mmCIF file of C-alpha atoms in Angstrom:
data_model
loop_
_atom_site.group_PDB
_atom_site.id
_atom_site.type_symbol
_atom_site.label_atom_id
_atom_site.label_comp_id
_atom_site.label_asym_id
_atom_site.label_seq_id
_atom_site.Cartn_x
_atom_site.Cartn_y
_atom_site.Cartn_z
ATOM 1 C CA UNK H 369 -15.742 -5.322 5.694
ATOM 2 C CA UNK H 370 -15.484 -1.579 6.672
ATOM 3 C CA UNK H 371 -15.040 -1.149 10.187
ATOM 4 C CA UNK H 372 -16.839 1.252 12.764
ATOM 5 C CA UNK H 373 -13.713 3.470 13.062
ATOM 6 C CA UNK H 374 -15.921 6.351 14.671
ATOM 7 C CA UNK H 375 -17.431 3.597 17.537
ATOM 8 C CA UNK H 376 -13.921 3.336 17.809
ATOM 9 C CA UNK H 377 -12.402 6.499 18.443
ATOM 10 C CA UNK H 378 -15.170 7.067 21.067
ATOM 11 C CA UNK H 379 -14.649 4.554 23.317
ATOM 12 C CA UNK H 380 -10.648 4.661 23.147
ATOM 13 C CA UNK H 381 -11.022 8.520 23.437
ATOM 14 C CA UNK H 382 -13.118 8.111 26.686
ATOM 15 C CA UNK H 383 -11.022 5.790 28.188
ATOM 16 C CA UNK H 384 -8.295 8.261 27.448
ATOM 17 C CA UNK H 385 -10.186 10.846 29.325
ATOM 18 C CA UNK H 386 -10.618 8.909 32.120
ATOM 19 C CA UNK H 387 -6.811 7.180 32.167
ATOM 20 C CA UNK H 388 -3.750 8.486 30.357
ATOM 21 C CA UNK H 389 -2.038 5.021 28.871
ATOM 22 C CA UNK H 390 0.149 5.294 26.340
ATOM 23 C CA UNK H 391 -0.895 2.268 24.341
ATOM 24 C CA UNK H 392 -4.835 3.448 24.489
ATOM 25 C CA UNK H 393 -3.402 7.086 22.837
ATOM 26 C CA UNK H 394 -1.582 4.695 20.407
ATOM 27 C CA UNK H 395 -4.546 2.924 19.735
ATOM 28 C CA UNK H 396 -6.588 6.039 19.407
ATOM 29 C CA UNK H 397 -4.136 7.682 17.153
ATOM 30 C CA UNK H 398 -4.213 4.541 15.089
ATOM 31 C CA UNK H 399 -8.094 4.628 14.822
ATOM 32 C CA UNK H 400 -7.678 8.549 13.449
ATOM 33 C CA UNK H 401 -5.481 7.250 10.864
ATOM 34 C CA UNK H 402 -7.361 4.594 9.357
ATOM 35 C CA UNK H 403 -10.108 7.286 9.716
ATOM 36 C CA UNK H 404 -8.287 9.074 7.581
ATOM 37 C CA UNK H 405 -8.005 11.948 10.041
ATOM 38 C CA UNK H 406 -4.802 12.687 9.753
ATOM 39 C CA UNK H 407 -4.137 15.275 11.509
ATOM 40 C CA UNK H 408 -6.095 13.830 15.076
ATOM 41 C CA UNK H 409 -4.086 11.689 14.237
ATOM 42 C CA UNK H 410 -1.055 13.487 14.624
ATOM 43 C CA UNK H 411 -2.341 15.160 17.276
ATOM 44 C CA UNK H 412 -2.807 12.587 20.021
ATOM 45 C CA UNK H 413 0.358 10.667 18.739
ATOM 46 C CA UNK H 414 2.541 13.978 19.823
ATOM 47 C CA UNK H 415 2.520 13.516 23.086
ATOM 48 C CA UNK H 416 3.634 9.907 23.308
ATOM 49 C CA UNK H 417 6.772 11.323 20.497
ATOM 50 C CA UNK H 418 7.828 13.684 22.820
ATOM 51 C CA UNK H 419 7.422 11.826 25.986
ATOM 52 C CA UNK H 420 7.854 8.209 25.129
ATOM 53 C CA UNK H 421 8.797 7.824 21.594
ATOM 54 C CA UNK H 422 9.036 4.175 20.292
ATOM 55 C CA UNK H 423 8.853 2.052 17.049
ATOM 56 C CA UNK H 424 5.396 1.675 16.629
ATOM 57 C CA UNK H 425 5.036 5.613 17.276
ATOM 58 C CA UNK H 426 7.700 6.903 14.925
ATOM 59 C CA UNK H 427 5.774 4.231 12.277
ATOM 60 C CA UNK H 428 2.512 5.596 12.612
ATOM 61 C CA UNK H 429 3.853 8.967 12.176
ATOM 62 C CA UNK H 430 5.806 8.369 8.867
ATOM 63 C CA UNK H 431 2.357 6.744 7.432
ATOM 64 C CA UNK H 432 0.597 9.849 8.392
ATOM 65 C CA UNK H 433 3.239 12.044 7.288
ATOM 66 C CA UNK H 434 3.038 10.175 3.759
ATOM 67 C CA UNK H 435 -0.579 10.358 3.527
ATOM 68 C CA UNK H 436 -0.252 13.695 3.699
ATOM 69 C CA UNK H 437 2.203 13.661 0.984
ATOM 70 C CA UNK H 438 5.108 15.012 3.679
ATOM 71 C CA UNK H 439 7.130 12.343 2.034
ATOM 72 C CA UNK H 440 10.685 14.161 3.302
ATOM 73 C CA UNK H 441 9.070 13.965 7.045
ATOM 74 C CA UNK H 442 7.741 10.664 6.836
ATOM 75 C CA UNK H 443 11.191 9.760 5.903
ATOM 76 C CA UNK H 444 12.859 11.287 8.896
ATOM 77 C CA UNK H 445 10.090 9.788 10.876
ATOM 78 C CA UNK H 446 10.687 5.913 9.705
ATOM 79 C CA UNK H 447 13.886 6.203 10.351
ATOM 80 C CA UNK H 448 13.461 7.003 13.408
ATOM 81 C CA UNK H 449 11.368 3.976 13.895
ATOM 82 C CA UNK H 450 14.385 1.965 12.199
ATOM 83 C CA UNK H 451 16.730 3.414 14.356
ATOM 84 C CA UNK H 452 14.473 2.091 17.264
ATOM 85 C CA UNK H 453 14.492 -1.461 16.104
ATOM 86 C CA UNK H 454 17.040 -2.216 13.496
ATOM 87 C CA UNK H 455 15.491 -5.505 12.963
ATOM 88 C CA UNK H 456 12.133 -4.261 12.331
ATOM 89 C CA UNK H 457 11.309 -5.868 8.523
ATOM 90 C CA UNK H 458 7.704 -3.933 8.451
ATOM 91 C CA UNK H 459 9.420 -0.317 9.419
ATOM 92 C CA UNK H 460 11.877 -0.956 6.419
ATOM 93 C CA UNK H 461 8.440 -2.050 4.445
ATOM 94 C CA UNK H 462 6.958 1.221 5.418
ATOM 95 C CA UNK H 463 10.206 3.221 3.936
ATOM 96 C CA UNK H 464 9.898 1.249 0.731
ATOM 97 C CA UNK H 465 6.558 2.463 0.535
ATOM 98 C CA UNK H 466 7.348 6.507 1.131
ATOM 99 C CA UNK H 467 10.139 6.427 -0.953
ATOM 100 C CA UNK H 468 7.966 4.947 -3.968
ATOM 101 C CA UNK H 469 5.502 7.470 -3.661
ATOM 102 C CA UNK H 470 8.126 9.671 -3.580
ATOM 103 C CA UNK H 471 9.589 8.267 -7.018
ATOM 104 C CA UNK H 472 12.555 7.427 -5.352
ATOM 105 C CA UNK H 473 12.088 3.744 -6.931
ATOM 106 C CA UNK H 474 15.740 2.120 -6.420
ATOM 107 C CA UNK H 475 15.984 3.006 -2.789
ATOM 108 C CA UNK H 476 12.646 1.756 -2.249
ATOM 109 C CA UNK H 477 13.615 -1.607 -4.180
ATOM 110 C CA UNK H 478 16.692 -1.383 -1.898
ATOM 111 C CA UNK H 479 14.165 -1.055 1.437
ATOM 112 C CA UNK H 480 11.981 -3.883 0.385
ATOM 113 C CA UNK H 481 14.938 -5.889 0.087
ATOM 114 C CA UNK H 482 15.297 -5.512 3.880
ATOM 115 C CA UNK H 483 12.191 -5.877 4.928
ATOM 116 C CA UNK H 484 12.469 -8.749 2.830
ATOM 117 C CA UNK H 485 15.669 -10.235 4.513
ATOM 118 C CA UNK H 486 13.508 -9.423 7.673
ATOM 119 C CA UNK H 487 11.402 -11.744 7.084
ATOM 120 C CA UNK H 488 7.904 -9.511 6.130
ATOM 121 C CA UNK H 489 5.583 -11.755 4.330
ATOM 122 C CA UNK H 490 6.106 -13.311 0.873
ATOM 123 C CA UNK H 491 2.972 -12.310 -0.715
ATOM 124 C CA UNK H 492 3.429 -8.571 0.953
ATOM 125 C CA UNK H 493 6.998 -7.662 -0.128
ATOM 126 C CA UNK H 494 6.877 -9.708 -3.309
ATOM 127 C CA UNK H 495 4.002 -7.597 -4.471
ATOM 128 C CA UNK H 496 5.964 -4.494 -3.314
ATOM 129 C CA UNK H 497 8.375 -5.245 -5.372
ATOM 130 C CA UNK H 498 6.739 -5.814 -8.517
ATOM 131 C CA UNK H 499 4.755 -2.581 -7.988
ATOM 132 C CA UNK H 500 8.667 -1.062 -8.281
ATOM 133 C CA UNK H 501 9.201 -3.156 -11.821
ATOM 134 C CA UNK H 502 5.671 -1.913 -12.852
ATOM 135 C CA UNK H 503 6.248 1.534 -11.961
ATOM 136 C CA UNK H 504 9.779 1.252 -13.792
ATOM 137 C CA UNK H 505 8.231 -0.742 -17.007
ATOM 138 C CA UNK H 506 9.769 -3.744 -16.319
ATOM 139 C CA UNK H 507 6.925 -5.940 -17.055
ATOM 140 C CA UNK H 508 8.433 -9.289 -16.921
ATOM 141 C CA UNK H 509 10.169 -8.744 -14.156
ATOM 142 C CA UNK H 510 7.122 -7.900 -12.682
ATOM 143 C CA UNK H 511 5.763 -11.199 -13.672
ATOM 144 C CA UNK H 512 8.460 -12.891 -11.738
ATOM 145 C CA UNK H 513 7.613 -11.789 -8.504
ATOM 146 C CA UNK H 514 4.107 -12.616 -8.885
ATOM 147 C CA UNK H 515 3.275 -15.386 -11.041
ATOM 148 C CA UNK H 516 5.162 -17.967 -8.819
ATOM 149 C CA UNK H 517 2.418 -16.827 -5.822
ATOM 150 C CA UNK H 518 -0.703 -16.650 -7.808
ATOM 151 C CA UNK H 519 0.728 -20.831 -8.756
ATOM 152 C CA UNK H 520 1.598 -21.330 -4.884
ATOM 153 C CA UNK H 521 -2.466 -19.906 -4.235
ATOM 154 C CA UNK H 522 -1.882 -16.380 -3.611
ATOM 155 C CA UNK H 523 -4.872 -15.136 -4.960
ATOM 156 C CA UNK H 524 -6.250 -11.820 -3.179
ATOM 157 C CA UNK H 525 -7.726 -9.201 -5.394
ATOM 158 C CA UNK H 526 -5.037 -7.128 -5.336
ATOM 159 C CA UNK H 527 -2.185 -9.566 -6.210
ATOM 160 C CA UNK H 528 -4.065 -11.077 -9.190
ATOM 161 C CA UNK H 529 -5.017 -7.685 -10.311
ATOM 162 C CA UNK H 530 -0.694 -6.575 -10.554
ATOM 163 C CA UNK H 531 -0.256 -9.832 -11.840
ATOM 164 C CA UNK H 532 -2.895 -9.601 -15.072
ATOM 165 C CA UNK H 533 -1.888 -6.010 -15.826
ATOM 166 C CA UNK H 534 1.638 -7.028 -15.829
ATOM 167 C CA UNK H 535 0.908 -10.240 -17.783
ATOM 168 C CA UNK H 536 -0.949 -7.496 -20.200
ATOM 169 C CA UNK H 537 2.263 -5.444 -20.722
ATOM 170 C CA UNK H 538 4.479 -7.835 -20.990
ATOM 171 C CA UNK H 539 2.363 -9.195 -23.937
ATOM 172 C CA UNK H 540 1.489 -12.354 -22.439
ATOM 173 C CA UNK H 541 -2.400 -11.996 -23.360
ATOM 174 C CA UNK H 542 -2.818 -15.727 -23.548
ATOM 175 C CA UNK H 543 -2.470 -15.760 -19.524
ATOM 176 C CA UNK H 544 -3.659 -12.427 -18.655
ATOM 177 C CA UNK H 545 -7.162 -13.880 -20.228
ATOM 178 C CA UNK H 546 -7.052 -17.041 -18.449
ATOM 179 C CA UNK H 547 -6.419 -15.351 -15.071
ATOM 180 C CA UNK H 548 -9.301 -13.015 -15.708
ATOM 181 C CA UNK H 549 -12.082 -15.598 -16.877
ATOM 182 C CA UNK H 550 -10.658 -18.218 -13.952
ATOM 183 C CA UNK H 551 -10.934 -15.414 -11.273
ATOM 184 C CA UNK H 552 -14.188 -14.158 -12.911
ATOM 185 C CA UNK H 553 -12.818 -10.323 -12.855
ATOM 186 C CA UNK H 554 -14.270 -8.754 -15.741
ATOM 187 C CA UNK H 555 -17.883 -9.552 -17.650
ATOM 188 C CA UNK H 556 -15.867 -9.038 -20.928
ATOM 189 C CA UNK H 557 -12.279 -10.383 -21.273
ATOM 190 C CA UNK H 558 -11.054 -8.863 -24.114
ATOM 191 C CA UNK H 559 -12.028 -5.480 -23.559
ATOM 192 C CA UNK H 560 -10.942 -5.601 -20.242
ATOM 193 C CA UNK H 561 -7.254 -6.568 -21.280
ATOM 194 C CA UNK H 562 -7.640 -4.149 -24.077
ATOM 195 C CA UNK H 563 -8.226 -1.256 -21.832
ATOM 196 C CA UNK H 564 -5.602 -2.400 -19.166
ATOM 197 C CA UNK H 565 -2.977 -2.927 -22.472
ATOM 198 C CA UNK H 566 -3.750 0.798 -22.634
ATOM 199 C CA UNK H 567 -2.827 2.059 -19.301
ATOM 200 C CA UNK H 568 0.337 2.883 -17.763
ATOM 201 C CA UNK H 569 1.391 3.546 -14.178
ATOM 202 C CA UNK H 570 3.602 6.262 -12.324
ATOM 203 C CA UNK H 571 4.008 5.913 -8.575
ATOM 204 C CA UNK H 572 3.006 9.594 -7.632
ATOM 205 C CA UNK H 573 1.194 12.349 -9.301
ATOM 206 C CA UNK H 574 3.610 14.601 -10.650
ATOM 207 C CA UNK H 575 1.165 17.427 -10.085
ATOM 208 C CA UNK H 576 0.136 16.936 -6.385
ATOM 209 C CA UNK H 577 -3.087 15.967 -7.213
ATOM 210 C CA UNK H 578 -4.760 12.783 -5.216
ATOM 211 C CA UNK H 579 -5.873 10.640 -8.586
ATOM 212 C CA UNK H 580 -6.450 7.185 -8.579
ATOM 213 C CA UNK H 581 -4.607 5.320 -5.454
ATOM 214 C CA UNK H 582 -2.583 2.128 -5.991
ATOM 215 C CA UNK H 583 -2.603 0.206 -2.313
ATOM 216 C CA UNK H 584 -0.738 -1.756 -0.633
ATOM 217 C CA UNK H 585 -1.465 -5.588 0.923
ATOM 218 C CA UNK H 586 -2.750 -6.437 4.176
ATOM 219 C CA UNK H 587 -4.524 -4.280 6.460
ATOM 220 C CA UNK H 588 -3.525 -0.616 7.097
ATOM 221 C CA UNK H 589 -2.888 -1.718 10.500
ATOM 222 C CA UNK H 590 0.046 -3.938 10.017
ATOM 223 C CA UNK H 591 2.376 -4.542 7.118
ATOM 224 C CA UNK H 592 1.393 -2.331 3.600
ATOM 225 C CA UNK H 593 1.679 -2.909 0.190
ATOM 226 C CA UNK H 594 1.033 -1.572 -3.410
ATOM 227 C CA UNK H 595 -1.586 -2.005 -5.784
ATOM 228 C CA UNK H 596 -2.909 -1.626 -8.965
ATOM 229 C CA UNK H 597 -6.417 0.609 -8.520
ATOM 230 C CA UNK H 598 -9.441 -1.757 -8.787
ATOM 231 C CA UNK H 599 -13.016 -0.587 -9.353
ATOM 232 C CA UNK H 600 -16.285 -1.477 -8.287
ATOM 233 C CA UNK H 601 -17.360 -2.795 -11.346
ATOM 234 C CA UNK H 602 -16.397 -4.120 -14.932
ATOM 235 C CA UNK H 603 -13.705 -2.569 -16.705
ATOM 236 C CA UNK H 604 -11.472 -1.701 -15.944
ATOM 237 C CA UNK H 605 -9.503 -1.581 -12.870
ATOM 238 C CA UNK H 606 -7.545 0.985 -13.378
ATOM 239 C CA UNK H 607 -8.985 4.110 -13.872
ATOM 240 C CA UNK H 608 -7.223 6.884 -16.400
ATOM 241 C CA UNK H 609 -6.545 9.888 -14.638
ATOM 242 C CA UNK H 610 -4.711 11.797 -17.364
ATOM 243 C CA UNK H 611 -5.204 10.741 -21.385
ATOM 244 C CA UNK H 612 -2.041 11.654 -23.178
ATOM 245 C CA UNK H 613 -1.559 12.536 -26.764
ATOM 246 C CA UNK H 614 -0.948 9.023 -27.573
ATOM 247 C CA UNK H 615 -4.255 7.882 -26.315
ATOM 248 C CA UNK H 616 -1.695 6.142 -23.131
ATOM 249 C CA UNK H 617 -4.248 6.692 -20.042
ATOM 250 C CA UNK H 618 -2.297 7.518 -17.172
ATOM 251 C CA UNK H 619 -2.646 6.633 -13.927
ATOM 252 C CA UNK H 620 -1.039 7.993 -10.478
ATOM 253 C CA UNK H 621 -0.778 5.072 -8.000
ATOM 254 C CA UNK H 622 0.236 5.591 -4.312
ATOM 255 C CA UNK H 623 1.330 3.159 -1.902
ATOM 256 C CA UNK H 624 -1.404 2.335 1.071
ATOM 257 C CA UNK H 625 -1.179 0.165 4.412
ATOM 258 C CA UNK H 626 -2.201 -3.509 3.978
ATOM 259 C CA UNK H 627 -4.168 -5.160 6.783
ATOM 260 C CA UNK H 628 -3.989 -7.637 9.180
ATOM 261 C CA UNK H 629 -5.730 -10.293 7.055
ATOM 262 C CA UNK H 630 -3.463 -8.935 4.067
ATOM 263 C CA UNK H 631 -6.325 -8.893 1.546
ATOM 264 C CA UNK H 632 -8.901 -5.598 1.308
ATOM 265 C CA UNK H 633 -6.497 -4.211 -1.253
ATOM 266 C CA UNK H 634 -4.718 -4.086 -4.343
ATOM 267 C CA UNK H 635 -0.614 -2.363 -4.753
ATOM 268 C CA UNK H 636 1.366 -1.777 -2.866
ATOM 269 C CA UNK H 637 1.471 -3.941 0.605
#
């Protein structure tokens, strides 16, 4: 359910006015973000960086840097946040993220790795992971990560989504059917998996352009994670952004924040 983000920003901007805290600016600053207003974001978050910089700080200014695409900066700025807290599994998370969008795919597998050791949650970093095999065509592998928690119940949109496009390019139609007509996520089946089996994934657009998003798990306000793009409606999920010559749709997919209930979206979590 959307939230009232503007409500939001009013009343932790007024009580701001009133009282200078630092964790009300760090809550307002957080509201801008998931507003999508960057750069308030930024704003308001400067002065607790140069007065009173900590973790959670130095993370919400490497997610703002990325969604800007200031991928170097928002590199810089997580590791600041590691750097803070060593032990911090969702700030290494967060790197993994950047540095897939930046294309930088096995130093992100390497990040998620310590986030994983970290102790971030299974169905988070397992889907971040597999969004680096589907980003590097490794299909199966893919599969690996995420078949064993769609079995254990796993089943948010946006891990059963990476799991049936996976299944669809590894050539396991068989399942990738089965998944789609248990979970009820297309009207028609086969031309669903038909269109997905024509699709393929790159973690960034190469061009700078925005395209279709791939998101990550959970809520943007805690841990993140990728995802495959879902739409609205019918068929199918992932939207072509750029038809090659081969008729291969392409589509750019970019990391996002997962939330707190770890299930609005699909990608990257």
């Amino acid at each position: 359910m959307p939230k009232n983000y503007n409500g939001l920003i009013a009343v932790y901007k007024q009580r701001l006015q009133y009282r200078e805290d630092k964790e009300t600016r760090l809550k307002l600053a957080e509201y801008y973000y998931l507003a999508n207003d960057y750069n308030s974001s930024l704003h308001y978050l400067s002065v607790l960086l140069e007065n009173s910089p900590s973790e959670p700080a130095y993370l919400l200014q490497a997610k703002n840097l990325s969604a800007q695409h200031q991928y170097k900066s928002a590199i810089d700025a997580i590791n600041m946040a590691i750097s803070s807290n060593p032990k911090s599994g969702e700030a290494y998370n967060v790197k993994g993220i950047i540095l897939s969008e930046s294309g930088l795919l096995p130093q992100a597998k390497e990040a998620f790795e310590t986030a994983r050791n970290l102790y971030v949650k299974d169905d988070v970093i397992n889907n971040n992971l597999a969004m680096v095999e589907i980003f590097s065509q490794r299909y199966q592998s893919a599969v690996r990560y995420l078949l064993p928690l769609y079995q254990r119940g796993y089943k948010d949109a946006k891990l059963t989504h990476n799991l049936v496009f996976a299944l669809v390019k590894s050539g396991d139609y068989g399942y990738a059917k089965e998944i789609v007509l248990v979970e009820n996520l297309a009207p028609y089946p086969d031309i669903f998996l038909e269109a997905l089996a024509d699709v393929s994934i790159q973690p960034y657009a190469p061009d700078g352009s925005v395209g279709q998003t791939v998101m990550l798990s959970g809520a943007r306000e805690n841990s993140e994670s990728f995802i495959v793009p879902a739409q609205p409606s019918a068929t199918p999920f992932i939207e072509p952004v750029v038809a090659t010559p081969a008729k291969t749709k392409t589509v750019s997919v970019k990391p996002v924040e997962a939330n707190e209930a770890g299930n609005d979206v699909v990608g990257l979590r």
